[in-house]
CSV table of C-alpha atoms in Angstrom, one decimal:
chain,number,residue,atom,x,y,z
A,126,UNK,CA,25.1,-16.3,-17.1
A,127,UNK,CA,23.7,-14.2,-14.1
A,128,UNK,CA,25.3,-15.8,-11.1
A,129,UNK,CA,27.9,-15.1,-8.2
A,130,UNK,CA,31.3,-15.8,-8.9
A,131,UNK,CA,33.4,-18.7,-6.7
A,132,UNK,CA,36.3,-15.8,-6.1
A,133,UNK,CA,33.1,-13.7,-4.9
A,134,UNK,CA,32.5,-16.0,-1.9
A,135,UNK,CA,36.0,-16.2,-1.0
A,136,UNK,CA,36.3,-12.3,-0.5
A,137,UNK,CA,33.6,-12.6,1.7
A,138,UNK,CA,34.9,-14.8,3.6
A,139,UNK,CA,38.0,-12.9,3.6
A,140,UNK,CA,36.3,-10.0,4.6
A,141,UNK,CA,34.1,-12.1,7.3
A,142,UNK,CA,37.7,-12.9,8.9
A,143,UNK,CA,39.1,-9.3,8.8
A,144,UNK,CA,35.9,-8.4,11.3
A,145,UNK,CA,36.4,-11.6,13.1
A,146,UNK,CA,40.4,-10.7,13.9
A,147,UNK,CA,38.8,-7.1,15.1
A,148,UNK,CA,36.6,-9.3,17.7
A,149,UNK,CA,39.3,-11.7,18.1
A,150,UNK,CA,37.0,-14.6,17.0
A,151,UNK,CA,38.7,-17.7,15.7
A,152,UNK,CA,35.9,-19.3,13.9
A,153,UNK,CA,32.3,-17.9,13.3
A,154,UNK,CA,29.4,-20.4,12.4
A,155,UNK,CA,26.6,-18.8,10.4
A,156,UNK,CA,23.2,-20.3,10.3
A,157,UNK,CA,20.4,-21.0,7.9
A,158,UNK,CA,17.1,-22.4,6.8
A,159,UNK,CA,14.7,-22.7,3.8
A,160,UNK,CA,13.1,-19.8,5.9
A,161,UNK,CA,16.0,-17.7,6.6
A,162,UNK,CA,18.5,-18.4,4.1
A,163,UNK,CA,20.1,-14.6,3.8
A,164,UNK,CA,23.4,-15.0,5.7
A,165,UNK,CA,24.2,-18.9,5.2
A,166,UNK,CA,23.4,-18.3,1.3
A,167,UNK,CA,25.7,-14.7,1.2
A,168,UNK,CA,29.0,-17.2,2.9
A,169,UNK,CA,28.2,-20.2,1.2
A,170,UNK,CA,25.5,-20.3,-2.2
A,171,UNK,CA,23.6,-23.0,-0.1
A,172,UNK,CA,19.8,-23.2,0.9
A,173,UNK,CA,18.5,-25.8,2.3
A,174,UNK,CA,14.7,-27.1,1.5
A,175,UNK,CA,13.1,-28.8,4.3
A,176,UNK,CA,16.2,-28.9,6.7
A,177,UNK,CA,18.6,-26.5,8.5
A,178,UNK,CA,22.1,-25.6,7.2
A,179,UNK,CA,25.5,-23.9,8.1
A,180,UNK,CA,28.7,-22.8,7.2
A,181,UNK,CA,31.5,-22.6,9.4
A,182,UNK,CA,34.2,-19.9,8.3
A,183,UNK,CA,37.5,-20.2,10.4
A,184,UNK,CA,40.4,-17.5,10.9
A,185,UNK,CA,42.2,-20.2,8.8
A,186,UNK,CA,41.6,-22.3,5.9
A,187,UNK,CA,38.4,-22.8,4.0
A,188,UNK,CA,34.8,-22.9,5.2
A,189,UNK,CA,33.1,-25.9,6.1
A,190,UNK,CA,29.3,-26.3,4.6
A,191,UNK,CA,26.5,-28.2,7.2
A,192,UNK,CA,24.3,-30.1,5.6
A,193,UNK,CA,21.2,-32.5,6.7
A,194,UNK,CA,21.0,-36.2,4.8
A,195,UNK,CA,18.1,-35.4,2.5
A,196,UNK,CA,19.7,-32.5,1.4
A,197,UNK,CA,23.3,-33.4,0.6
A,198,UNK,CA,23.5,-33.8,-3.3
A,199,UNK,CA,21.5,-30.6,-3.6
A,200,UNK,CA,24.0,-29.0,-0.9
A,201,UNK,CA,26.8,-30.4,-2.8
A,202,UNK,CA,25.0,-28.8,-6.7
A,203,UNK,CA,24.7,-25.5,-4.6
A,204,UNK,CA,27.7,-25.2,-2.2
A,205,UNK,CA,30.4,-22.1,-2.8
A,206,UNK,CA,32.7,-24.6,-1.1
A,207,UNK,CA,33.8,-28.7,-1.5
A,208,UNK,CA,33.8,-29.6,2.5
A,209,UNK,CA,29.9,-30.9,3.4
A,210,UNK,CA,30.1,-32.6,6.6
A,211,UNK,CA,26.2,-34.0,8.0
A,212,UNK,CA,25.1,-33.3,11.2
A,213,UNK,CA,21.7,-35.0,12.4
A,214,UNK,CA,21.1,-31.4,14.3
A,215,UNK,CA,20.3,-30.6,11.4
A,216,UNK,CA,17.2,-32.5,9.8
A,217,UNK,CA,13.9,-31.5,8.9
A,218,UNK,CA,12.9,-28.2,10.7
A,219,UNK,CA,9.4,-29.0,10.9
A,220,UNK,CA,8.5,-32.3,12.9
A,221,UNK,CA,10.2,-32.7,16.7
A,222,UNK,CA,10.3,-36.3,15.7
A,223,UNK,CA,13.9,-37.5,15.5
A,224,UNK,CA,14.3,-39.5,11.4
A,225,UNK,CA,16.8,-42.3,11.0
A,226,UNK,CA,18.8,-41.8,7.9
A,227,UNK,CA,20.8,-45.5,7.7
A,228,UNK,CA,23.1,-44.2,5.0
A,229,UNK,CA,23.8,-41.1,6.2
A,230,UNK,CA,27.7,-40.6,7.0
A,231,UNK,CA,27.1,-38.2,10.0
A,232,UNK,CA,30.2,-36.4,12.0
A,233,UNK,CA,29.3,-34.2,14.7
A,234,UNK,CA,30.4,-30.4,16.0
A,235,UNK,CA,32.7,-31.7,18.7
A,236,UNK,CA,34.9,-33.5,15.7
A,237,UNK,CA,34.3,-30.4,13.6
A,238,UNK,CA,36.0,-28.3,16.5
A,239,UNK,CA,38.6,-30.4,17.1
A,240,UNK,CA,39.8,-30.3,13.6
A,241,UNK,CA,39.8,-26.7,13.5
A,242,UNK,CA,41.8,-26.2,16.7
A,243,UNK,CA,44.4,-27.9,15.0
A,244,UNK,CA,45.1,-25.5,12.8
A,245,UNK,CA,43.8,-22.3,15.1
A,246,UNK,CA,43.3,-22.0,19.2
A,247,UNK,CA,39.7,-21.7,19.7
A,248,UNK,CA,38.9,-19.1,22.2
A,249,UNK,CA,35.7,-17.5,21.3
A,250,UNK,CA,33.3,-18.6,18.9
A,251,UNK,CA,30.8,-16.1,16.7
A,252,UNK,CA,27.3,-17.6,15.7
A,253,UNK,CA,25.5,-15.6,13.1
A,254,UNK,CA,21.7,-16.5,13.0
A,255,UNK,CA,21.5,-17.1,16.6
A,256,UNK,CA,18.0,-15.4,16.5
A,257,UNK,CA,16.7,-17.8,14.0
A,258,UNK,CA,17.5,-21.1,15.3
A,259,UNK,CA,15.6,-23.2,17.5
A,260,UNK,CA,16.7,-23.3,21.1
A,261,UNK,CA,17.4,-27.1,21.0
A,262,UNK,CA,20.0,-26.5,18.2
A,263,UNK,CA,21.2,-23.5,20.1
A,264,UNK,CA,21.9,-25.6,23.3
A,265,UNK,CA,23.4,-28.5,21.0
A,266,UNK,CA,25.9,-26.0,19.7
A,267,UNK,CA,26.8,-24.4,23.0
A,268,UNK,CA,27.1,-27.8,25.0
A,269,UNK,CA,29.6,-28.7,21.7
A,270,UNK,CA,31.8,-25.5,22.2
A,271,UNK,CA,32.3,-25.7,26.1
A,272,UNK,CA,34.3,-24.4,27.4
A,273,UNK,CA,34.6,-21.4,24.5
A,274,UNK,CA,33.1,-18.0,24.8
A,275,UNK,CA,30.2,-18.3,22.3
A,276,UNK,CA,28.9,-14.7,20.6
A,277,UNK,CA,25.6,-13.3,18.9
A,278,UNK,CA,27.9,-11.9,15.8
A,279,UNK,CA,24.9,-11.6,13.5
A,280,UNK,CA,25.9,-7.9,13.5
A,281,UNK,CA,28.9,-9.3,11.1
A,282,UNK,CA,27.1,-10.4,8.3
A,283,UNK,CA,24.8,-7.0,8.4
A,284,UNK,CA,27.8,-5.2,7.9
A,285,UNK,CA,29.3,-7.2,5.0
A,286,UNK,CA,25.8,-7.4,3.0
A,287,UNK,CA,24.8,-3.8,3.3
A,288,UNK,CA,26.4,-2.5,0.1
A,289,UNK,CA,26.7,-4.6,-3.1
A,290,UNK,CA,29.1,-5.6,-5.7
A,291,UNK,CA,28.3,-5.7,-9.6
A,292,UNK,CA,27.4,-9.3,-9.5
A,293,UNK,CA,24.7,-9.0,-6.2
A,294,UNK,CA,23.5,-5.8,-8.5
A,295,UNK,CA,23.2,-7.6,-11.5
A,296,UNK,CA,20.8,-10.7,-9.9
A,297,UNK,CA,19.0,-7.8,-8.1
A,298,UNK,CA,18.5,-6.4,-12.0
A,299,UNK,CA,17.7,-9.4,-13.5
A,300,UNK,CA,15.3,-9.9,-10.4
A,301,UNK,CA,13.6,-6.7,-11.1
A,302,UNK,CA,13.4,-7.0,-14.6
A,303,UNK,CA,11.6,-10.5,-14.4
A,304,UNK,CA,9.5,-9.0,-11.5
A,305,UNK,CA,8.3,-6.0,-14.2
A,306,UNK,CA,7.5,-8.9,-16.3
A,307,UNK,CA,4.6,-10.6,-14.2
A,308,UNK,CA,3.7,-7.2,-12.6
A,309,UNK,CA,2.6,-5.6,-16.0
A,310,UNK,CA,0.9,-8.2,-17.0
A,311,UNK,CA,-1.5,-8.4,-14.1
A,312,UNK,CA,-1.8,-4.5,-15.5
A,313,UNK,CA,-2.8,-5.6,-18.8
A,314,UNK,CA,-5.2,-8.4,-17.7
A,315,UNK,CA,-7.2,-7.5,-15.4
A,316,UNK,CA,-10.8,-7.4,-15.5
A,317,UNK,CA,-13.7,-7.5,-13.7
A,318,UNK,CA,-15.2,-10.6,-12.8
A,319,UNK,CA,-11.9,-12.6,-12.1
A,320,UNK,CA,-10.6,-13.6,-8.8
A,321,UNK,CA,-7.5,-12.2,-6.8
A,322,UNK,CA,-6.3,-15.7,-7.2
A,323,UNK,CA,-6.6,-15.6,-10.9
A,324,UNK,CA,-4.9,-12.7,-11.3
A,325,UNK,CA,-2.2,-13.4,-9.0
A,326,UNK,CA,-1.4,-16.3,-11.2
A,327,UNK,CA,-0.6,-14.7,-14.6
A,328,UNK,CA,2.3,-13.3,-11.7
A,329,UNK,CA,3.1,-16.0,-10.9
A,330,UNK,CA,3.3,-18.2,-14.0
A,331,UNK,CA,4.9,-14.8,-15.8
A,332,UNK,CA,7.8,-14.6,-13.6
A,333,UNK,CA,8.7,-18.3,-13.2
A,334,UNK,CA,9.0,-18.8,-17.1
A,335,UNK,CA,11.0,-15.6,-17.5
A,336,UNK,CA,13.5,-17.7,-15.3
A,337,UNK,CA,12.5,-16.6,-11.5
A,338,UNK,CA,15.1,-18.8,-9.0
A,339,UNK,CA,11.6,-18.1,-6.4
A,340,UNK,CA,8.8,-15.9,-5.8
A,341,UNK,CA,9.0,-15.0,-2.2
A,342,UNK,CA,5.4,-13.7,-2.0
A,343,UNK,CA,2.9,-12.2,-4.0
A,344,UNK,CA,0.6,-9.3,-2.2
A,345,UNK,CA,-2.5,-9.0,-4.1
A,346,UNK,CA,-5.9,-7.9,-2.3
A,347,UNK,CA,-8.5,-5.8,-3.9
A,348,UNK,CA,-11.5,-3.5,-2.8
A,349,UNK,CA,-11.5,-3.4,0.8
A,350,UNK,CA,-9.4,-6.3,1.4
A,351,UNK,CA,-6.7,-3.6,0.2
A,352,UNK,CA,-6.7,-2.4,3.6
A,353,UNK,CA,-5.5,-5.7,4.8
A,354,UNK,CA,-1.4,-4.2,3.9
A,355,UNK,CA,0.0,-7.9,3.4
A,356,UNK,CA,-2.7,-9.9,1.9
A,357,UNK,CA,-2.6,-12.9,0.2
A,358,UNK,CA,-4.5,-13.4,-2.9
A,359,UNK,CA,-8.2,-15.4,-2.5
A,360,UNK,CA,-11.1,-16.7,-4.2
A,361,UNK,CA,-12.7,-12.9,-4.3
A,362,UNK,CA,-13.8,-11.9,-7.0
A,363,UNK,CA,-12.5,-8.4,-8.0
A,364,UNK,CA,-15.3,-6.2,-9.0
A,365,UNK,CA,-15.6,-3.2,-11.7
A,366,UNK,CA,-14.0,-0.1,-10.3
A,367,UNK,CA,-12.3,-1.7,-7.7
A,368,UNK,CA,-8.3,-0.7,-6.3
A,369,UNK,CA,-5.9,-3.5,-6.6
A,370,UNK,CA,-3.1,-3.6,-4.4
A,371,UNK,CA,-0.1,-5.9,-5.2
A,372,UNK,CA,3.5,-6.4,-4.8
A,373,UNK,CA,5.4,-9.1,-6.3
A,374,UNK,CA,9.1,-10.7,-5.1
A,375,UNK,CA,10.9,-12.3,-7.2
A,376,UNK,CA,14.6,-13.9,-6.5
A,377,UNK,CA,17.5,-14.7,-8.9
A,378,UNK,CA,20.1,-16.3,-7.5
A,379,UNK,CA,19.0,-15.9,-4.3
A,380,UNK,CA,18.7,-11.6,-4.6
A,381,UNK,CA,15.2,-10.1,-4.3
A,382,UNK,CA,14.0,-7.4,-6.1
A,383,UNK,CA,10.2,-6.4,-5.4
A,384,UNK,CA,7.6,-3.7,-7.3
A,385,UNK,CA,4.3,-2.4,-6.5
A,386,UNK,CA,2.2,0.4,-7.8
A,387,UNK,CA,-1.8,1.2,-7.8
A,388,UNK,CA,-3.7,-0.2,-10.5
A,389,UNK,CA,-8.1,-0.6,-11.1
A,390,UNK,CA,-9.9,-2.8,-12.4
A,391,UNK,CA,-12.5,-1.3,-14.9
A,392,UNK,CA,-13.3,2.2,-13.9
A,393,UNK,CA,-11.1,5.0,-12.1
A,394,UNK,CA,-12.5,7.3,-10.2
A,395,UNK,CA,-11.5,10.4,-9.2
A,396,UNK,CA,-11.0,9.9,-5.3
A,397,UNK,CA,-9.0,6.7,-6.2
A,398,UNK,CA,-7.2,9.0,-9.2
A,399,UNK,CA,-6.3,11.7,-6.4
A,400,UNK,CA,-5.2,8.9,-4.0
A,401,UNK,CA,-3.0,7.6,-6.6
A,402,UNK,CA,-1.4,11.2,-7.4
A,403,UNK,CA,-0.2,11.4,-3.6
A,404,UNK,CA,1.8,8.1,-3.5
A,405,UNK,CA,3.1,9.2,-6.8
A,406,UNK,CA,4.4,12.5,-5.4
A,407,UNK,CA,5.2,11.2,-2.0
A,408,UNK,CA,7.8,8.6,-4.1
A,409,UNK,CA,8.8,11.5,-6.2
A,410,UNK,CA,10.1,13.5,-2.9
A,411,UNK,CA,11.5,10.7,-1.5
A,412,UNK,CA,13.8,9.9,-4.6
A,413,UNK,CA,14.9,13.5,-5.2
A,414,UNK,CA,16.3,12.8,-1.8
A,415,UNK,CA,18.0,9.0,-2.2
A,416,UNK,CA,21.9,9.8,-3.3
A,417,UNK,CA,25.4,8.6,-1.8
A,418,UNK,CA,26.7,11.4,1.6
A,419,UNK,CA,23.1,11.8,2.4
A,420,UNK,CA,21.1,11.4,6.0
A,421,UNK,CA,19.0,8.6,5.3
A,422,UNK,CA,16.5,10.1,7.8
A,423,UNK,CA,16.0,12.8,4.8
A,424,UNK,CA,14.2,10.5,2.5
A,425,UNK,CA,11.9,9.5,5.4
A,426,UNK,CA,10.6,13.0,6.4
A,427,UNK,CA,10.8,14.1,2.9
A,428,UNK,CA,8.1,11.6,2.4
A,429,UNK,CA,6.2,12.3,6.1
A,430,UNK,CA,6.3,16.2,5.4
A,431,UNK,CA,4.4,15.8,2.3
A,432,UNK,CA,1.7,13.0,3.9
A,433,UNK,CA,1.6,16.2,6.9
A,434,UNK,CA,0.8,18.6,3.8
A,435,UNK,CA,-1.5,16.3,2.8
A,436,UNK,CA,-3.4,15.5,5.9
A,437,UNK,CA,-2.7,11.8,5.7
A,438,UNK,CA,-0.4,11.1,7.8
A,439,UNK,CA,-3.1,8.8,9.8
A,440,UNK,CA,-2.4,6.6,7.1
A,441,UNK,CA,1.0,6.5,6.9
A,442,UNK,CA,1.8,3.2,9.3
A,443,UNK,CA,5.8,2.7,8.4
A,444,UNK,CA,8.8,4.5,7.1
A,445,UNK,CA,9.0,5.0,3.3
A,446,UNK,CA,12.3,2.8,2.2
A,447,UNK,CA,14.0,-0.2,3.5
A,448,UNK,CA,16.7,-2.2,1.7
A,449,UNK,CA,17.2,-5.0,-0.2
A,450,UNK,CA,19.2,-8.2,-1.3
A,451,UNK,CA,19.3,-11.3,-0.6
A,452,UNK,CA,16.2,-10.8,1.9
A,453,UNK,CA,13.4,-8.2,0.3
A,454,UNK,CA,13.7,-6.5,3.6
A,455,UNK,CA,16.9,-5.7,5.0
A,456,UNK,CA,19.3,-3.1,6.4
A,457,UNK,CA,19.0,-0.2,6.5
A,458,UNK,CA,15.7,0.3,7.4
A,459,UNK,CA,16.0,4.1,8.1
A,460,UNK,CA,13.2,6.5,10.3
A,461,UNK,CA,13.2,9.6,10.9
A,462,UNK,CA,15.8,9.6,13.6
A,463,UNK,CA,18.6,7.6,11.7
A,464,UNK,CA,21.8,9.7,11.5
A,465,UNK,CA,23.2,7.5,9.1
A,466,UNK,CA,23.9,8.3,5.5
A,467,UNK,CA,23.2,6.3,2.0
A,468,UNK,CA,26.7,4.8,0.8
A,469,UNK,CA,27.1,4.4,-3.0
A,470,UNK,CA,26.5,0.7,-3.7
A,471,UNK,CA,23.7,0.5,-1.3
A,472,UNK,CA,20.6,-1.5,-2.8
A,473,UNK,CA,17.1,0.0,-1.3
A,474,UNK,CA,13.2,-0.1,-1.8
A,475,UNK,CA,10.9,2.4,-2.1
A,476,UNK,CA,8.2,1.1,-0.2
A,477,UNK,CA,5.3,4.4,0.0
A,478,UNK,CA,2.2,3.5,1.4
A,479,UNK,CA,-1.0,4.6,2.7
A,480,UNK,CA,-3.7,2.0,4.6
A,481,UNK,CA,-7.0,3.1,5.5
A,482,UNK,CA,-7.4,6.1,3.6
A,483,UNK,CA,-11.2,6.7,2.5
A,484,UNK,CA,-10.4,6.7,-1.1
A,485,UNK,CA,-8.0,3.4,-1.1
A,486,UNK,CA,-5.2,1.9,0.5
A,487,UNK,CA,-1.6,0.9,-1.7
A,488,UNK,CA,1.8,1.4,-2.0
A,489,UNK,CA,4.3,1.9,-4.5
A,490,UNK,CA,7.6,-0.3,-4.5
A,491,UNK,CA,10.8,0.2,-6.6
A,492,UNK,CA,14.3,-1.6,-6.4
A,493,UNK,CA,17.1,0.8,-6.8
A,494,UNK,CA,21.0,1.4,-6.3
A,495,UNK,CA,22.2,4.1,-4.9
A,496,UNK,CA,25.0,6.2,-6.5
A,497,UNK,CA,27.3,9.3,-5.8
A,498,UNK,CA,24.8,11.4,-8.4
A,499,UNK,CA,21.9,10.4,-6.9
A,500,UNK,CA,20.2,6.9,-8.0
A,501,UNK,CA,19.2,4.4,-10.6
A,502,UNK,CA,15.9,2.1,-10.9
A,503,UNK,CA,16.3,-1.5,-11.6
A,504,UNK,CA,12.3,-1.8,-12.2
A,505,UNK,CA,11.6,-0.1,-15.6
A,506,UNK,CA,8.2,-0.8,-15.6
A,507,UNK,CA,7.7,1.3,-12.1
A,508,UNK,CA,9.8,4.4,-14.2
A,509,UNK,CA,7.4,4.0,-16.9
A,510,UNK,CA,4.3,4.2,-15.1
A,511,UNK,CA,4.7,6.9,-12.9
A,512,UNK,CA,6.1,9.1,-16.0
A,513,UNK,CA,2.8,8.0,-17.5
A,514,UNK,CA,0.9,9.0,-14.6
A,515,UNK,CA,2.5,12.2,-14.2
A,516,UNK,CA,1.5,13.0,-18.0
A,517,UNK,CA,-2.0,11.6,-18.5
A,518,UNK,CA,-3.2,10.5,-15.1
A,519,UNK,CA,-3.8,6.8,-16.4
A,520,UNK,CA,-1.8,3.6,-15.5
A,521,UNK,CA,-0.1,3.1,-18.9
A,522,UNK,CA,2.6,0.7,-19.7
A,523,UNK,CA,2.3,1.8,-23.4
């Protein structure tokens, strides 16, 4: 079974501490939501539906899981760890209205603090998530801390998440491999006449019975809606010869691992054929640049210089790679400035695109780890068509 190991979590919070003794923090509380679940879920397994959650890792002894009433017995099925205290900060994150839960056994941060200084001074306090919770939980928090030095230590979490062990890399790869799934057949499928809603839905319906945890989004716009960069699928209905572009998420125990690539409905021509053969080079460059010891600012103008050879770069709107995890977007997210080089273990997407281009506008996306020789693809299907492409000029999956 694909999942993160229990001794998993405690390393992290190990390793959470070691940076908190660097910072001389006693006890760091890291925040979450169904929204933005990537740091609370990487300390703690849990993520909440409807309400907020948290996890509060001290110097010493074990984290401490914050949960909302609604949301306990599916806190207490997810949680890395057994403490669950209820907090009625904490409720549903989208009404102002405050809910009376009768049977909810509620303590509060004050208690929560106290307990801990038992066992460790407080001094200074590090909030991860800070940027993501509302001001009014924010406020709650600091008036409960007085008179402790609070901190924004959301760099903390970065830091830990930014390379991956073989666990993360093995949801990412059943991620990816699920996420091929749905994408080829919207390859197969498609036809003139349907909508962008219809195809988006043999996606969709693909990658939750292949045993997708969550789809995060699915991109899909066709025609001149292409131009759109992050549209959602509608009622349009795709016509002969037309570009689809499209990009699928898909998580596995809470890891996202995302694809795109060109595809047409009906007819090719050959403007759309020779748009096509650019973002296949342009990824091409990029990936004979993507290895452990280098610049990561390489793979960015590898990918720039070629759009400049080109004469696209007019089209070219953001940088060509970003990584990934338990968020589909997350450090690093290099430029052409960034001094700082790929690390073996690192998890990144190729993200090349081009918007606004006469002939189309698309990208191509593929999830891969980087290693000391270079790097290896977790989306087959992505491999499979480009070496097609590269040999007959179609988009194969044969």
């Amino acid at each position: 079974m694909i999942h993160i190991p229990q001794a998993e979590f405690a390393a992290r919070a190990d390793n959470l501490r070691v940076l908190m003794r660097e910072q001389d923090i006693q006890a760091c509380l890291i925040y979450g939501d169904e929204y933005r679940k990537e740091n609370l879920r990487y300390i703690s397994n849990y993520w909440p539906l409807f309400e907020r959650g948290a996890a509060i890792v001290p110097l010493v002894g074990e984290p401490i899981v914050i949960a909302a009433p609604e949301g306990e017995v599916l806190c207490e099925e997810m949680s890395a760890w057994p403490d669950i205290r209820l907090l009625p900060e904490f409720t549903c994150v989208t009404v102002p209205d405050e809910i009376e839960y009768p049977l909810a056994k509620y303590t509060s941060l004050r208690e929560i603090w106290i307990g801990i200084n038992k066992t460790i001074p407080l001094k200074r306090i590090g909030i991860v998530g800070m940027d993501a919770m509302p001001a009014s939980l924010l406020n709650a928090i600091e008036r409960s801390f007085e008179p402790m030095e609070i901190l924004d230590s959301g760099d903390l979490l970065f830091q830990l998440r930014m390379t991956k062990t073989a666990h993360e890399v093995a949801c990412l790869k059943e991620a990816a491999r699920i996420a091929d799934a749905g994408y080829q057949l919207m390859i197969e499928q498609v036809k003139p006449g349907m909508t962008e809603l219809e195809l988006a839905s043999l996606a969709l319906g693909e990658c939750t019975q292949q045993g997708a945890e969550y789809m995060p989004f699915c991109v899909l716009t066709s025609g001149d809606r292409a131009k759109t960069i992050i549209g959602r699928p509608t009622r349009k209905v795709i016509q002969d010869g037309e570009m689809i572009m499209a990009a699928i998420a898909v998580q596995v125990e809470g890891y996202v691992a995302t694809i795109g690539f060109p595809f047409v409905a009906g007819s090719m021509n050959e403007e759309q054929r020779a748009f096509i053969q650019i973002l296949v080079e342009a990824e091409d460059r990029a990936l004979s640049r993507l290895r452990a010891g280098v610049k990561q600012q390489e793979v960015v103008r590898a990918v720039k210089d070629y759009f400049a050879e080109k004469k696209v770069t007019a089209y070219d709107l953001y940088p060509p790679l970003h990584g990934c995890g338990l968020a589909e977007a997350e450090s690093p997210y290099p430029d052409e400035h960034t001094e700082v080089l790929f690390q073996a273990g690192m998890t990144v997407n190729t993200d090349v695109s081009l918007f606004g281009h006469p002939h189309g506008s698309n990208r191509i996306e593929e999830s891969l780890i980087v290693t000391d020789e270079g790097y290896e693809s977790m989306s087959a299907l992505v491999r499979k068509l480009s070496s097609n492409w590269k040999k007959t000029g179609e988009i194969s999956v044969l």
